[in-house]
Amino acid sequence: MRLRTVLATFTAGLAAATSLAAAGPANANPQQNHGNSAANTACSPSVSLDRFSDALDKTTYDGTFVGNFSALAVDRDGSLAAVSDRSSLFRLDPRTLRPTGVVPLADENGAALDSEGLVVDRDGTRLITSETEPSVRRYGPTGALLGRLPVPDALRVAPAGRAVPNGTFEGLTLLPGGRTLLASMEYALSGDAAGTVRFQTWTRRGGEFTLGAQYAYRADAGLGVPEVRATPDGRLLVLERGFTAGVGNTVRLYLADPRRATDTSGVENLTGQDGVRPIGKTLLADLVTCPSQGATAKQPQPNPLLDNIEGMVITGRSKGALKVLLVSDDNQNAVQTTRFLHLRVRV
């Protein structure tokens, strides 16, 4: 979210004034694992950190700034797709993470997007959210606009709807089987209880997505939902994130299960009323507890490993755990870092 650029810039001066030991360029030993012991990798009993990489921080590719990453997806050929909220869709090498291609994105009028969520559909189509309206659009691999999905009026940014600016469709995922698409709002609608965000679904019928059920999800106090990913068994990995000037980022990873949640598409205001069952969630890890593994931060952070984590993708399995890749959105800001975190997550 670009709002974080303002906050990050504010804290830059504070970071310099206090001469934090963690300050400095975050690019030393970007691929080093720093050991394989549990003490060196464990974030929690369910999550471990294999390694991190700052290799792409403040780089360019084919004349395009490499950063502002808001979402990741695995493409059909095994490469990674990465979307920037400045309307660029990158192809990344899955091993080195280096860019191997980039295409621009635009809306129906040729204007740039505030692109946030990304899914590669089974036919190679890219489904991409923009939080400006918000919207979900379909693009071909070369960036050609193919269509647009319907969005409930209430989820539109005010005054068209009840959503707050920079608080709409941040996450996007396709559930197992490919019939259900799910988008997560980042913040609550006006009239809903603070911290209660809506997850909207679409159902595939005859090759097209139509509006489906909607669910309530209760984020922790002061946090929003920047990303969501379906697990192979139909549950969800949910990122929750927040930022406090002078303190830094909070990033938590939850396992959530929407299968018993109430369909809230017909509920005008979510205020904790009886009869509405939100999506259940279980904390997998607060990333502040992860080993820093030599990471450094350019502004105050409770753990120098942390930054504005915004994208997440499940890349495979290893020894019974999901391999999960996270990426931060550096907002093209000098005091933030484009950082990839390689996690193993047991669900």
Coordinates of N, CA and C in Angstrom, one line a residue, residues 5 25 53 67 79-80 97-98 100 112 137 162 171 182 195 201 216 218 238 261 272 276 288 300 320:
T5 N 4.3 4.4 2.4 CA 5.4 5.2 2.0 C 5.6 6.4 2.9
P25 N 22.5 -1.2 4.7 CA 22.0 -1.9 3.6 C 21.7 -3.4 3.9
S53 N 16.2 -13.4 1.2 CA 17.0 -12.8 0.1 C 16.6 -11.4 -0.1
G67 N 10.5 -3.9 -7.8 CA 10.1 -3.7 -6.4 C 8.6 -3.4 -6.4
S79 N 7.8 -21.1 -13.2 CA 8.4 -19.9 -12.9 C 7.4 -19.1 -11.9
L80 N 7.9 -18.0 -11.4 CA 7.1 -17.2 -10.5 C 6.6 -16.0 -11.2
L97 N 15.3 -16.0 -8.2 CA 14.3 -14.9 -8.1 C 14.6 -13.8 -9.0
R98 N 15.6 -13.9 -9.9 CA 15.9 -12.8 -10.8 C 14.8 -12.7 -11.9
T100 N 13.1 -12.4 -15.4 CA 13.3 -12.9 -16.7 C 12.4 -12.3 -17.8
A112 N -3.0 3.2 -15.4 CA -2.3 2.3 -14.5 C -3.2 1.8 -13.4
R137 N -9.6 -8.1 -12.6 CA -9.5 -8.2 -14.1 C -8.8 -9.4 -14.5
R162 N -19.0 1.2 0.5 CA -18.7 1.4 1.9 C -17.2 1.1 2.2
G171 N -5.7 -9.4 -1.2 CA -5.4 -10.8 -1.4 C -6.3 -11.5 -2.4
L182 N -11.3 -16.5 -4.4 CA -11.6 -15.7 -3.2 C -10.7 -14.5 -3.1
G195 N -11.9 -4.1 12.4 CA -11.1 -5.4 12.3 C -11.9 -6.5 11.7
T201 N -16.2 -14.3 -2.5 CA -15.9 -15.4 -3.5 C -16.6 -15.2 -4.8
A216 N -17.0 -13.4 6.9 CA -16.4 -12.4 7.8 C -15.1 -13.0 8.4
R218 N -12.1 -11.9 11.3 CA -11.7 -11.0 12.3 C -10.2 -10.9 12.4
V238 N -3.5 -17.0 5.9 CA -3.8 -15.6 5.9 C -2.7 -14.8 6.6
A261 N -18.1 -21.1 8.0 CA -18.4 -19.7 8.2 C -19.7 -19.4 7.6
G272 N -20.8 -8.3 15.1 CA -20.6 -9.3 16.1 C -22.0 -9.9 16.5
V276 N -24.0 -15.0 13.1 CA -22.9 -14.8 12.1 C -21.7 -15.5 12.6
V288 N 7.8 -11.8 14.3 CA 8.7 -11.2 15.1 C 9.6 -12.2 15.9
P300 N 13.4 1.5 12.1 CA 13.1 0.8 13.3 C 12.2 -0.4 13.0
G320 N 6.7 -33.0 4.5 CA 5.4 -32.8 5.2 C 5.0 -31.4 5.4

